Coordinates of C-alpha atoms and ligand atoms in Angstrom, one line a residue:
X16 CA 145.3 74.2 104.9
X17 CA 144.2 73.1 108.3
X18 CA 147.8 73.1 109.4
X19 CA 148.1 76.6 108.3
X20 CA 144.6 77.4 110.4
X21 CA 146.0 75.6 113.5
X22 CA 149.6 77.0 113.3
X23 CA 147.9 81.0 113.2
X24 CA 144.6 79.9 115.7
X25 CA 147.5 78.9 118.1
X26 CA 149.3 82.2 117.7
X27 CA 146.5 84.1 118.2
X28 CA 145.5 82.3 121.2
X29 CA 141.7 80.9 119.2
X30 CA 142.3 76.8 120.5
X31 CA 139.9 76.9 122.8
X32 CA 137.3 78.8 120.4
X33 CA 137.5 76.2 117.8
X34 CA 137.3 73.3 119.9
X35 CA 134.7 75.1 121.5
X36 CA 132.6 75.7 117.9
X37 CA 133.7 72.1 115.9
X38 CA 130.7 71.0 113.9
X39 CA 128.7 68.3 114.6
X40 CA 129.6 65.4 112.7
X41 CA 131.7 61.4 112.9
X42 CA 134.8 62.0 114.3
X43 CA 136.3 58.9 114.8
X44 CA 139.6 57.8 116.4
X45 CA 142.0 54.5 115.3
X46 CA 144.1 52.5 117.9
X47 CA 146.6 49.7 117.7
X48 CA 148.2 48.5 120.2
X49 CA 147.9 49.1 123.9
X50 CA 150.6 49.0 126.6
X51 CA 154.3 49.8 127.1
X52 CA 155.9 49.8 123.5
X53 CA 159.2 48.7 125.4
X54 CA 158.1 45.4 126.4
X55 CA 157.8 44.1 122.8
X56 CA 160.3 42.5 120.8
X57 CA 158.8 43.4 117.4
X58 CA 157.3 47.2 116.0
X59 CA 157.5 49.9 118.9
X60 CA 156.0 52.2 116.5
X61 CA 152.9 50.6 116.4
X62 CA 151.8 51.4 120.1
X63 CA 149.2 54.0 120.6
X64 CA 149.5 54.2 124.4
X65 CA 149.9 52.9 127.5
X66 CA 146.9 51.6 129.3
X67 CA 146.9 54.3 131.7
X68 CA 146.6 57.0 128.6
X69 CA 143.6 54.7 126.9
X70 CA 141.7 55.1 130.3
X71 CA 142.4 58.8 130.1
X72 CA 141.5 59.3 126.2
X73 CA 138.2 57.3 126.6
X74 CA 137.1 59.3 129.7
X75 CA 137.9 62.4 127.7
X76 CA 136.0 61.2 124.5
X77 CA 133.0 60.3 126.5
X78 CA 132.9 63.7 128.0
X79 CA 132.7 65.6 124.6
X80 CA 131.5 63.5 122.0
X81 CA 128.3 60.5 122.0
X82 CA 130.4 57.5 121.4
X83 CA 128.5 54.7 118.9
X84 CA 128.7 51.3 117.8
X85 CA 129.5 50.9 113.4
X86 CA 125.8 49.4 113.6
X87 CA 124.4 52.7 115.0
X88 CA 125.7 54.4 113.1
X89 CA 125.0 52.1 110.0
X90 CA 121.7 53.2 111.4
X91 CA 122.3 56.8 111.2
X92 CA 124.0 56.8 107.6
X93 CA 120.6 55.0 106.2
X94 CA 118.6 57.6 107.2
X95 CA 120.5 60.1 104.6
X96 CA 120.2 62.9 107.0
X97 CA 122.3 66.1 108.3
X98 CA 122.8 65.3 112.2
X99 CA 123.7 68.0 115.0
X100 CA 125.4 65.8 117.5
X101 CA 128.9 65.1 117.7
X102 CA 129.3 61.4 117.1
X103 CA 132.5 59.7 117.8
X104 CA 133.2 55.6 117.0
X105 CA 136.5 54.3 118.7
X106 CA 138.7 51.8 116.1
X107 CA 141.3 49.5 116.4
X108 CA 143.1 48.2 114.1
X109 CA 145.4 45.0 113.1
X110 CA 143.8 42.5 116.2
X111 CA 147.0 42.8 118.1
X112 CA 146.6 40.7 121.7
X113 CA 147.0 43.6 123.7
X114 CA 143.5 45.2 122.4
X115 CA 142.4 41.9 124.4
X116 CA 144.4 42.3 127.4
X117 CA 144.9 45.7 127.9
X118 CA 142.1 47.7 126.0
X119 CA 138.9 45.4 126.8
X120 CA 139.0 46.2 130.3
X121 CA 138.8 49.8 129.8
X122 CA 136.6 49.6 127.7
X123 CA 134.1 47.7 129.9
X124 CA 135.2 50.1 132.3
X125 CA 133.6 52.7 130.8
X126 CA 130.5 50.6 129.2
X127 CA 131.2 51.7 126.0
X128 CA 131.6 49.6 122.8
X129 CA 134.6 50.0 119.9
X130 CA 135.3 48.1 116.4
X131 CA 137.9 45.7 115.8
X132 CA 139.9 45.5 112.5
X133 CA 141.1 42.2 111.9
X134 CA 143.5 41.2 109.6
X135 CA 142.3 37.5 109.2
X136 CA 145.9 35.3 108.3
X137 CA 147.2 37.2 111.4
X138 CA 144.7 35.3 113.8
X139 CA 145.5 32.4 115.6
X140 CA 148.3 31.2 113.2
X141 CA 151.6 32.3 115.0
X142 CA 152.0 34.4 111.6
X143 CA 154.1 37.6 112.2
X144 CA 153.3 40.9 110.0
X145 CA 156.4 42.2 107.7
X146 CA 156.4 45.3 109.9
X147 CA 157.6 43.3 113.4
X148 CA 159.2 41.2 111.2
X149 CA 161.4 44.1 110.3
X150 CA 161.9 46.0 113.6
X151 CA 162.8 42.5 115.1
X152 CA 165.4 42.3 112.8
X153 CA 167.0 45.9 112.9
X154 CA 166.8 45.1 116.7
X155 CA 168.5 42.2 117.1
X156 CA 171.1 42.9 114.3
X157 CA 171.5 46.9 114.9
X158 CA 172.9 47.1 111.1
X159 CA 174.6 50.7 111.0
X160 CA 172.4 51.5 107.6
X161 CA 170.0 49.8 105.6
X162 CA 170.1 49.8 101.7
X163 CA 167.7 47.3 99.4
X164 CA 167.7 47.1 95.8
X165 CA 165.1 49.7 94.2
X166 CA 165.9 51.7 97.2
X167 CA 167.4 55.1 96.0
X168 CA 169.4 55.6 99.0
X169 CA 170.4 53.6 102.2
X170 CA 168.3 54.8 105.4
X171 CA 171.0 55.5 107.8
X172 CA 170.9 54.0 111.8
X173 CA 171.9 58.0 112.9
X174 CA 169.4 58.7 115.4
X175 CA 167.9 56.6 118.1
X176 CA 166.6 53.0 117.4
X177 CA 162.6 53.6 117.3
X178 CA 163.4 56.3 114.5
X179 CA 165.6 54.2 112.5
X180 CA 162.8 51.0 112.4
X181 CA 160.3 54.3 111.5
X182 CA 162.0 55.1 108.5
X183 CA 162.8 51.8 107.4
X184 CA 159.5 50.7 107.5
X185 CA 158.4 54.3 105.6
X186 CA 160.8 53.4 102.9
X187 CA 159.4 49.9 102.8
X188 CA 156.2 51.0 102.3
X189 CA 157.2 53.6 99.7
X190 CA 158.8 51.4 97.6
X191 CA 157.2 49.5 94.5
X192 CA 158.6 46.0 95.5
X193 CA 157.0 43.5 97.5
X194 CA 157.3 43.9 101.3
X195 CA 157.4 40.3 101.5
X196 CA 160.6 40.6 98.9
X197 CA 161.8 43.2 100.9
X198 CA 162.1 41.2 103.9
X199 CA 163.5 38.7 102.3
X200 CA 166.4 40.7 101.1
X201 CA 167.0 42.4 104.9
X202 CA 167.0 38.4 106.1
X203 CA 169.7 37.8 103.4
X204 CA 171.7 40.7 104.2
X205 CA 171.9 40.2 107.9
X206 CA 172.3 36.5 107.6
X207 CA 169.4 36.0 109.6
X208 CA 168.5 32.0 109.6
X209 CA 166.4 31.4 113.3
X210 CA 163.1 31.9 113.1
X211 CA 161.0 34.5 114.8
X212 CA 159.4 34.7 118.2
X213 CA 155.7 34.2 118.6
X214 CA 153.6 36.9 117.0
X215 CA 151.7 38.9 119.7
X216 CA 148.1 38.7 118.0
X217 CA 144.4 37.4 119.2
X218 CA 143.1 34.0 118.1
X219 CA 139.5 33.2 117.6
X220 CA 138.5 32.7 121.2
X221 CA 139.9 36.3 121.7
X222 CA 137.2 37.6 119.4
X223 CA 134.9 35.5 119.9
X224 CA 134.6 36.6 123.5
X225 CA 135.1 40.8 122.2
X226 CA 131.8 40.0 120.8
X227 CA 130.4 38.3 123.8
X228 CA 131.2 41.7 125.6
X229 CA 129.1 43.8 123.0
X230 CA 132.5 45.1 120.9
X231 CA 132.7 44.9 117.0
X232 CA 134.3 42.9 114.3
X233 CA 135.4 44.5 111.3
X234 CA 137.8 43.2 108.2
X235 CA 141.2 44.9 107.8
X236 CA 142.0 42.4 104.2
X237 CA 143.2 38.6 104.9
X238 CA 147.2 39.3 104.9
X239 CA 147.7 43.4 105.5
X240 CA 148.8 44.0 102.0
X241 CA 148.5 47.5 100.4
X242 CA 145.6 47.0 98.2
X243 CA 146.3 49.4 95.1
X244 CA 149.2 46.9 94.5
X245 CA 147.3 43.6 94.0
X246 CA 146.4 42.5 91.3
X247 CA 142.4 41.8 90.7
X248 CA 142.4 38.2 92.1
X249 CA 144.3 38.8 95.2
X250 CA 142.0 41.5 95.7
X251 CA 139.5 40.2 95.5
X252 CA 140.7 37.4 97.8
X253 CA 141.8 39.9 100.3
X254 CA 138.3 41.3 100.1
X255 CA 136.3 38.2 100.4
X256 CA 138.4 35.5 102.4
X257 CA 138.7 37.8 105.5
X258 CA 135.0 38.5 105.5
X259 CA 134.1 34.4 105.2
X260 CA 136.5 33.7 107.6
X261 CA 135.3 36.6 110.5
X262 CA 131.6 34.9 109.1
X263 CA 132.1 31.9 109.8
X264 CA 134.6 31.4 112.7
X265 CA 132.3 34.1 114.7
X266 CA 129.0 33.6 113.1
X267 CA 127.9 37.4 112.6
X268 CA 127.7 39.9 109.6
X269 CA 130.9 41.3 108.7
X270 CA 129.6 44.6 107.2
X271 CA 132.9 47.3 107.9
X272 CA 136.5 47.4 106.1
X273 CA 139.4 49.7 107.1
X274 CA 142.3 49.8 104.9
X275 CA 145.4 48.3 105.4
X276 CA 147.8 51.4 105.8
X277 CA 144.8 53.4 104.9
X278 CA 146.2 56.9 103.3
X279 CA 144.9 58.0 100.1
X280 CA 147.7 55.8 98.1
X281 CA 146.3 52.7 99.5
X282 CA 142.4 52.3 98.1
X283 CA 141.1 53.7 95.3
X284 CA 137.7 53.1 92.6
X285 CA 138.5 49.6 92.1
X286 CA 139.0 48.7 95.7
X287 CA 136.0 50.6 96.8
X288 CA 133.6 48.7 94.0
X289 CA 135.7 45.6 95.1
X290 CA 134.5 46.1 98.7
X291 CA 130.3 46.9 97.7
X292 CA 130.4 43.6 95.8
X293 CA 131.8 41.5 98.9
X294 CA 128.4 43.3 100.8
X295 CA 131.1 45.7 102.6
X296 CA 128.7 48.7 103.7
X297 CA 131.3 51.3 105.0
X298 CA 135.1 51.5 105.2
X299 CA 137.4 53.9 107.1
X300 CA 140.8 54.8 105.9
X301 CA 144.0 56.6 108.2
X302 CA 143.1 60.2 107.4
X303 CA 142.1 62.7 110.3
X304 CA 139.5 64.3 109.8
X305 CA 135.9 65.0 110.7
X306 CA 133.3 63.3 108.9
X307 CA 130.1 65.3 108.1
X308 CA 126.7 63.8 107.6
X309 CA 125.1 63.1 105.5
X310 CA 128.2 61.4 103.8
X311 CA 130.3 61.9 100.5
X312 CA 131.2 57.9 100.9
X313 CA 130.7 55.7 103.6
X314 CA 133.7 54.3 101.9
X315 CA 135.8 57.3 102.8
X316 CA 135.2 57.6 106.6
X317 CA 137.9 59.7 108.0
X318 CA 139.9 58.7 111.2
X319 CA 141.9 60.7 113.9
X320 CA 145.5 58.5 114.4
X321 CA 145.6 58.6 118.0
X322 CA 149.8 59.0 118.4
X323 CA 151.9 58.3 121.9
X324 CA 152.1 60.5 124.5
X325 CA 149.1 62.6 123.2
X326 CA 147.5 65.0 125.8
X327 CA 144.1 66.3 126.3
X328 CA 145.0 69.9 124.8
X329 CA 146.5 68.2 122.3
X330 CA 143.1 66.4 121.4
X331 CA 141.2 69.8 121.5
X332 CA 143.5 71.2 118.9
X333 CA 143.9 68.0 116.9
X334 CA 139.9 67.4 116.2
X335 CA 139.2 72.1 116.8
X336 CA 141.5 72.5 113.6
X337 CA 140.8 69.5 111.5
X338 CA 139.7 69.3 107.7
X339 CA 136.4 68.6 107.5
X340 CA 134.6 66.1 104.3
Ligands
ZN402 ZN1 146.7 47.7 109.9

């Protein structure tokens, strides 16, 4: 529907006059990694954007929205009250080192704070996530199509390489075996036997010191597994080990979740009770959208994908036409 609203508001010229009129409300935005997706031997699709571009986003944000930290706005949801300002909190998600290197000093730059999703086994252990696992093996091997079993057809090497690892990684996902099997298979296939450069991630000095400069720590689950796939003990692992772990390697209160994936396939009832009885109090998912108080679910929080190469008119119409919950 919104897609509808934006494709006739643009037509008739009304971008401006919704941006103009969006509701107060949470609008936040989700980031993952920061800098040139070239330089990387693993997933180019997981960039946001360059440095340059977060510097740009954030000084746009800050001009039209109040940015907030998860604990005001903890603050805000307890109250159980309509607000009329526009909030926005600023995510990112997976712990990737770049957020350290690249992100931080922007976002001291502009003195404002963001939330960290951290996917705990990915921290400090040298342990690269199925998705680079992937791309670094469709870029070193440049196979001409890939087919695995359960697949209903092969995903074809047609276009350019950034689209190929895309769809791979979309049919991986879609697909009801194991991503870890998955892999396993693509390994076999292309006779791959080396092992795998070193993963690109934080470690716990990393975080440690993002909370030092006044950022935040979420959980994003222990190993980045869909969760509507696990059974009820690796749930609730997934659930609870990340949130002792962030506990006690960084001594504060783990109170946030985002979902790994995060559309609507990904969590549902039992992963949402799963999360109130590990003492989660809110959890975003990968959905744009604008997020009206007071809320539905603070276990439903709706975030705007920030996607390379996005420009400032782009933003307007991206948060001026979107749903709002
Ligand atoms: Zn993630």
């Amino acid at each position: 529907m919104s897609r509808i609203k934006r494709k006739i508001g643009s037509w008739l010229g009304l971008d401006h006059y919704f941006w103009n009129n969006r509701p107060a409300g949470l609008y936040s935005v989700n980031f993952h990694r920061i800098g040139n997706s070239d330089d990387t031997s693993f997933d180019p699709c997981v960039f946001s954007c360059t440095t340059k571009e977060l510097d740009e986003h954030i000084t746009f944000f800050k001009n039209n929205f109040r940015i907030i930290s998860i604990a005001e706005l903890n603050n805000l949801l307890s109250l159980n009250q309509p607000i009329e300002e526009r909030l926005m909190c600023v995510t990112f998600d997976d712990g990737y080192i770049d957020n350290f290197t690249n992100a931080l000093p922007v976002l001291k730059k502009h003195k404002i704070s963001a939330s960290f999703f951290i996917a705990t086994a990915l921290i400090g252990s040298n342990t690269v996530p199925w998705w680079d696992k992937v791309a670094y093996l469709l870029k070193t091997y440049r196979p001409a199509h890939v087919k695995l079993s359960n697949w209903k057809k092969p995903v074809l090497n047609t276009y350019n390489e950034k689209i190929f690892i895309r769809d791979v990684l979309t049919q991986i996902k879609c697909c009801k075996t194991s991503a870890q099997n998955q892999i396993y298979q693509l390994e076999k296939q292309l006779g791959f036997e080396h092992s795998y450069p070193e993963a690109e991630f934080m470690n716990w000095d990393h975080l440690r010191y993002l909370l030092e400069e006044g950022m935040e720590i979420g959980a994003h689950s222990h190993n980045h597994d869909i969760l509507t796939k696990l059974s009820e003990d690796e749930l609730f692992y997934e659930l609870s080990h990340s949130k002792a772990l962030l506990e006690s390697k960084l001594k504060t209160n783990i109170t946030a979740f985002s979902y790994p994936v995060g559309n609507r396939s990904t969590y549902n009832e039992k992963v949402i009770i799963g999360l109130k009885n590990n003492g989660y109090e809110l959890a975003f998912n990968f959905q744009p959208g604008i997020n009206r108080l007071p809320l539905a679910s603070p276990y439903d929080l709706h975030r705007f994908p920030i996607a390379p190469g996005i420009s400032n008119e782009d933003l307007m119409k991206l948060f001026g036409y979107a749903k709002r919950f």
